[in-house]
PDB file of C-alpha atoms in Angstrom:
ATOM      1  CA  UNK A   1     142.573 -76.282 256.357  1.00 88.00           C
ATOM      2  CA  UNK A   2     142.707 -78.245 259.471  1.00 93.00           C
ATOM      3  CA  UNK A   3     142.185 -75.063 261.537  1.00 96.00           C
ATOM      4  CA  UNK A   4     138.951 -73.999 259.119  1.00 97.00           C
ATOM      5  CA  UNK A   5     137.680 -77.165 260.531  1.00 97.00           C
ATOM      6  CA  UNK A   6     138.067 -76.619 264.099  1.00 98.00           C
ATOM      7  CA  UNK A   7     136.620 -73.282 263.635  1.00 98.00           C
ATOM      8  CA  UNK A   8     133.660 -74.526 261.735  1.00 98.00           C
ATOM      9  CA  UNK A   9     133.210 -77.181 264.171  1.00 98.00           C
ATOM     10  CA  UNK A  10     133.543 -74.788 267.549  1.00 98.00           C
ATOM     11  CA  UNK A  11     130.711 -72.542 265.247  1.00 98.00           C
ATOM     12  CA  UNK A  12     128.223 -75.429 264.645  1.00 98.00           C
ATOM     13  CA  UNK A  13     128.674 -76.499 268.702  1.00 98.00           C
ATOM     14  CA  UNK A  14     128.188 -73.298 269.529  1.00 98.00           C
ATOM     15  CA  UNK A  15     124.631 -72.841 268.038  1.00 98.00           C
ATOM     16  CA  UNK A  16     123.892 -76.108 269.384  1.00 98.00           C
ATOM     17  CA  UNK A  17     124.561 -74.856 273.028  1.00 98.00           C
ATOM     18  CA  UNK A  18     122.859 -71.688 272.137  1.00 97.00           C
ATOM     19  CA  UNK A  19     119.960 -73.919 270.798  1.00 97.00           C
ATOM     20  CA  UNK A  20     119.786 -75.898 273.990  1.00 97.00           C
ATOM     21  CA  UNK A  21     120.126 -73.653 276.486  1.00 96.00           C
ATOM     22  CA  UNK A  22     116.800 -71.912 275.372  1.00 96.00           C
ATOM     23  CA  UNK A  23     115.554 -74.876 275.079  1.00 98.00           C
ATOM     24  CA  UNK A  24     116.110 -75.649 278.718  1.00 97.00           C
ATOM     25  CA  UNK A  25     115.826 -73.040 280.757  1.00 95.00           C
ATOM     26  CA  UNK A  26     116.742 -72.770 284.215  1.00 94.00           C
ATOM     27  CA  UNK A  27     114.453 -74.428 286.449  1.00 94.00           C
ATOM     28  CA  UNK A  28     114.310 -73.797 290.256  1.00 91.00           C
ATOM     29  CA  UNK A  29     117.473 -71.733 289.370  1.00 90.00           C
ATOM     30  CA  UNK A  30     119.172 -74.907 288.082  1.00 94.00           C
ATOM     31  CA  UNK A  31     121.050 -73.925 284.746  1.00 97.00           C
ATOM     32  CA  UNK A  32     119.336 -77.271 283.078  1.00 98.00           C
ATOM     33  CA  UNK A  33     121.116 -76.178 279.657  1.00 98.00           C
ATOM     34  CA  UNK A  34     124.695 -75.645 281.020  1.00 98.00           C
ATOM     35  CA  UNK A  35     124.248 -78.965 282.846  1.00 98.00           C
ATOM     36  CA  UNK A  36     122.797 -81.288 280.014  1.00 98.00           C
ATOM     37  CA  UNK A  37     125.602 -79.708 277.046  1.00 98.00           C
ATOM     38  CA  UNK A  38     128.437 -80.574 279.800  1.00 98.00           C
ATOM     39  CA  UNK A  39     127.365 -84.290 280.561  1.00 99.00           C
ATOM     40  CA  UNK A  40     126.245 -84.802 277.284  1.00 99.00           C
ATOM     41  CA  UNK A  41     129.512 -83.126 275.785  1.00 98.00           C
ATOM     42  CA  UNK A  42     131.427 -85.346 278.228  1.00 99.00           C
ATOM     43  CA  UNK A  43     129.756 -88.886 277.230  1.00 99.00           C
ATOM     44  CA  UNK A  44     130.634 -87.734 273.104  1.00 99.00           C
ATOM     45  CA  UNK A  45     134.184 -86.665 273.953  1.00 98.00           C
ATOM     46  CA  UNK A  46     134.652 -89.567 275.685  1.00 98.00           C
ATOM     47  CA  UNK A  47     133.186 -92.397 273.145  1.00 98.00           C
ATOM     48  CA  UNK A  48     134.912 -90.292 270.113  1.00 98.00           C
ATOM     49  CA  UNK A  49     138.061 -90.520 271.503  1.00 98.00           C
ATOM     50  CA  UNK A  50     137.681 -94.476 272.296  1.00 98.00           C
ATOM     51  CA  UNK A  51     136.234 -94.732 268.986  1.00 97.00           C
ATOM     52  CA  UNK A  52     139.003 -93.138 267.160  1.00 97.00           C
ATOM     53  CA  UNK A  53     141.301 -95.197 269.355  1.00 96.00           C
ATOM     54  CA  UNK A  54     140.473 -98.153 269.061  1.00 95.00           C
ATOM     55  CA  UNK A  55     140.132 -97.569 264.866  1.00 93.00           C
ATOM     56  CA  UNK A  56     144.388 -97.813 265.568  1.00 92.00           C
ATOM     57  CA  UNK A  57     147.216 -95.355 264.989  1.00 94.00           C
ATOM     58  CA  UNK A  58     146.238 -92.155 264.360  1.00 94.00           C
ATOM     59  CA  UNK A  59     145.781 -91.279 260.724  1.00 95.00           C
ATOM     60  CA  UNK A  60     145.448 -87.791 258.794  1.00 96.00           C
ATOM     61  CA  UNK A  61     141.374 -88.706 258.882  1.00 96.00           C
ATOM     62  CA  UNK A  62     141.261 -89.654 262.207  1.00 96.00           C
ATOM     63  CA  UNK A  63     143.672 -86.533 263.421  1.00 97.00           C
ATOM     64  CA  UNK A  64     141.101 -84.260 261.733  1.00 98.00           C
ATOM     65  CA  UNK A  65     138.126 -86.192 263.222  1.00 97.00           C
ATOM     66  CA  UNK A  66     139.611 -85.994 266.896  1.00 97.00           C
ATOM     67  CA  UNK A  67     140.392 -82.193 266.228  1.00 98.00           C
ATOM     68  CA  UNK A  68     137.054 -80.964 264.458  1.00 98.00           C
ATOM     69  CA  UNK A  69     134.738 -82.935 266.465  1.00 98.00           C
ATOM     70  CA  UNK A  70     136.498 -82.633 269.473  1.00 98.00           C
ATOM     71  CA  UNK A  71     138.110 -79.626 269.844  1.00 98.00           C
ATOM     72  CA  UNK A  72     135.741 -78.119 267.349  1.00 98.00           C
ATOM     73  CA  UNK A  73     132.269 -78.963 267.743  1.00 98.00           C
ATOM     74  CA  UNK A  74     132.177 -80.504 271.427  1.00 98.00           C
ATOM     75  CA  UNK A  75     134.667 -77.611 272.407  1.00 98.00           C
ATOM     76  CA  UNK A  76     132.251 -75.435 271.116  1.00 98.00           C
ATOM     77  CA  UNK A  77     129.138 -77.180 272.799  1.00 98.00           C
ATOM     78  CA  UNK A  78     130.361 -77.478 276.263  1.00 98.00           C
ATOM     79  CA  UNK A  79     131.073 -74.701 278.340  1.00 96.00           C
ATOM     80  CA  UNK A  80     133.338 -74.494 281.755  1.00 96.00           C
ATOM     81  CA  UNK A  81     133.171 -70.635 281.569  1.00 97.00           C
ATOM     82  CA  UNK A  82     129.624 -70.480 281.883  1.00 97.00           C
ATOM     83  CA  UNK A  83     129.040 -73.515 284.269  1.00 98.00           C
ATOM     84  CA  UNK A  84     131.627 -71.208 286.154  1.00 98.00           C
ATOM     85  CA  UNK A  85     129.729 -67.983 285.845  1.00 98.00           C
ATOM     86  CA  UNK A  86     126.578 -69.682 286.864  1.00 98.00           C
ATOM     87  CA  UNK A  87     127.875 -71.225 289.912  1.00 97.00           C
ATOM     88  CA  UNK A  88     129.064 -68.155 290.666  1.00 98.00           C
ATOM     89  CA  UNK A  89     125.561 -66.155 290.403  1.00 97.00           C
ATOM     90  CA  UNK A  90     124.028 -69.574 292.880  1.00 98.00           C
ATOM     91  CA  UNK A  91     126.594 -68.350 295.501  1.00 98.00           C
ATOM     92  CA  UNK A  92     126.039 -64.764 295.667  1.00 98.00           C
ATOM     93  CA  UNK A  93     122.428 -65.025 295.149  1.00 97.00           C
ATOM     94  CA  UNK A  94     122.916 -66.827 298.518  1.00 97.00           C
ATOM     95  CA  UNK A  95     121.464 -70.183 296.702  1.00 97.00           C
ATOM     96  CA  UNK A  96     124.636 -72.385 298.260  1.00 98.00           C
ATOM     97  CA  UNK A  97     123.011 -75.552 298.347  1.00 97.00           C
ATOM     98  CA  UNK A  98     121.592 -75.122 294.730  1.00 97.00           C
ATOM     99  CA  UNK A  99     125.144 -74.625 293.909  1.00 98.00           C
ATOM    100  CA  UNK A 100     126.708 -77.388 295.494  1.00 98.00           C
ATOM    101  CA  UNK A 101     124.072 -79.767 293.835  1.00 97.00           C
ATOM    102  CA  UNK A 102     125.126 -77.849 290.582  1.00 98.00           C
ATOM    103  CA  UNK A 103     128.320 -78.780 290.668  1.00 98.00           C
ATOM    104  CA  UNK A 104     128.500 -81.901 291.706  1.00 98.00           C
ATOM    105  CA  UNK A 105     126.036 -83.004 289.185  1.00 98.00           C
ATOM    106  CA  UNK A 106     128.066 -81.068 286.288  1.00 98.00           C
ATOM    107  CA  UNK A 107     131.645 -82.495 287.905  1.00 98.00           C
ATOM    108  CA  UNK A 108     130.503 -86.108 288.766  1.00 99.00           C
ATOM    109  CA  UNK A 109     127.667 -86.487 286.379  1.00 98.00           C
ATOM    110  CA  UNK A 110     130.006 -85.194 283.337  1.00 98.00           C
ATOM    111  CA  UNK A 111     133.314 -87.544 284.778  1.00 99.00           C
ATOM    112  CA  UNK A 112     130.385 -90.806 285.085  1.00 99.00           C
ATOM    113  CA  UNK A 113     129.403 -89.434 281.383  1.00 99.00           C
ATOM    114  CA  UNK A 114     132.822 -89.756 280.163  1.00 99.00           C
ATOM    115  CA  UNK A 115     133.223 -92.951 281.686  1.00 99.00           C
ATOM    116  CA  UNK A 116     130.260 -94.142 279.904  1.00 99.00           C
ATOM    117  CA  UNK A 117     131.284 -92.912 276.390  1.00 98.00           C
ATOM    118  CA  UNK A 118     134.596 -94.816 276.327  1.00 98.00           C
ATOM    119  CA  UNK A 119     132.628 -98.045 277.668  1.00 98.00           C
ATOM    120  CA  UNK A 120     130.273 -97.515 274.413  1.00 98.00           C
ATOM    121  CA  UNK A 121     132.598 -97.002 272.458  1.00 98.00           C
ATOM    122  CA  UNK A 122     134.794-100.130 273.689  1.00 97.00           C
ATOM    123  CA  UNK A 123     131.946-102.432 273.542  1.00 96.00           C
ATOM    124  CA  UNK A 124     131.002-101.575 269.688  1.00 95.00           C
ATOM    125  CA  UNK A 125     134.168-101.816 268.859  1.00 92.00           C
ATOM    126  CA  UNK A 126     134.682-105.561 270.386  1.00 89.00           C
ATOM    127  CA  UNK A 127     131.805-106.144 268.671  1.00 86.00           C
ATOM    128  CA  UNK A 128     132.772-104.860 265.449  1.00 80.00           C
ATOM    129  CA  UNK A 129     136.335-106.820 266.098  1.00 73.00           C
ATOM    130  CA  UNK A 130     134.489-109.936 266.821  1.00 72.00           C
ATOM    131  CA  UNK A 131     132.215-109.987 263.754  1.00 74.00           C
ATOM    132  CA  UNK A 132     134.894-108.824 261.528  1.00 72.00           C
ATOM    133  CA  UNK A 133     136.778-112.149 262.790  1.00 68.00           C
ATOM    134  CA  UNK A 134     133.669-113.843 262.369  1.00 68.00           C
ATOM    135  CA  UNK A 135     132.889-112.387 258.668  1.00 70.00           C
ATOM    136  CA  UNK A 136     136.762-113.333 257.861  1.00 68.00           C
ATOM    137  CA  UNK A 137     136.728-116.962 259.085  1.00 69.00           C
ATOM    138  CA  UNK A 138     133.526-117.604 257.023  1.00 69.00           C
ATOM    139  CA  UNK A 139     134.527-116.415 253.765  1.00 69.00           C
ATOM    140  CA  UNK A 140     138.024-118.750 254.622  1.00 69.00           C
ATOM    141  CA  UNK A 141     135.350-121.768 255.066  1.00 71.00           C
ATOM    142  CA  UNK A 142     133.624-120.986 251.935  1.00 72.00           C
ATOM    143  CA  UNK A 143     136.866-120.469 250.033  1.00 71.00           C
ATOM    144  CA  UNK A 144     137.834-123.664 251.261  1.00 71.00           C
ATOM    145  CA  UNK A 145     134.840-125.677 250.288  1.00 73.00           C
ATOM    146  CA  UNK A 146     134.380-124.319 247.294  1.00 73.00           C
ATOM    147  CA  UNK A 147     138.130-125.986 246.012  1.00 70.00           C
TER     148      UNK A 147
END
């Protein structure tokens, strides 16, 4: 079952990088697509993995979560083989500084991406922690005063 998942997941990010990469073509011989599904796939990956992390230990839900979404469907969205393959086609098309640009956007700008995600992710769930606590010490008040 669990594998179905990952499958169906690496499927449904797949059209969605399909989707997108028509969507935005390559401009000035940037790959625009490859670029935006890496970052983008970076900042998810990394705020679904804080998420699930800081939800606690890891639980049959949350290892099938981690593994469809992740592996599956943001597996299936981002793509090293083509950022690869188009970095590649920069070089020999004697476009070197496009390239460089290229990559350093996709390698810093999906690392800074990542970064971000976790930060999200670590932030809501303070702030879920925090009004939780909040939410429990109230009703303790108005158990209280209502003896």
């Amino acid at each position: 079952m669990l594998v179905a998942s990952v499958a169906v997941g690496g499927a449904l990010g797949s059209v969605a990088r399909y989707g997108l990469s028509h969507a935005l073509p390559p401009r000035d011989g940037v790959p625009l697509g490859t670029l935006t599904e890496n970052v983008v796939g970076a900042f998810l990956l990394g705020f679904l993995l804080q998420w699930l992390l800081s939800r606690g230990h890891e639980t049959h839900r949350r290892r099938w979560l981690r593994l469809t979404l992740g592996t599956g469907v943001l597996g299936g969205f981002t793509t090293y083989s083509a950022f690869a393959l188009e970095l590649h086609g920069l070089l020999v098309g004697g476009r070197a500084g496009i390239a460089v640009g290229y990559a350093l956007a996709t390698v810093v700008g999906g690392t800074l991406a990542c970064v971000a995600g976790v930060a999200v992710a670590a932030s809501a769930a303070r702030r879920t922690t925090a009004r939780r606590a909040h939410d429990e010490a109230a009703a303790a008040v108005a158990s209280e005063a209502s003896r």
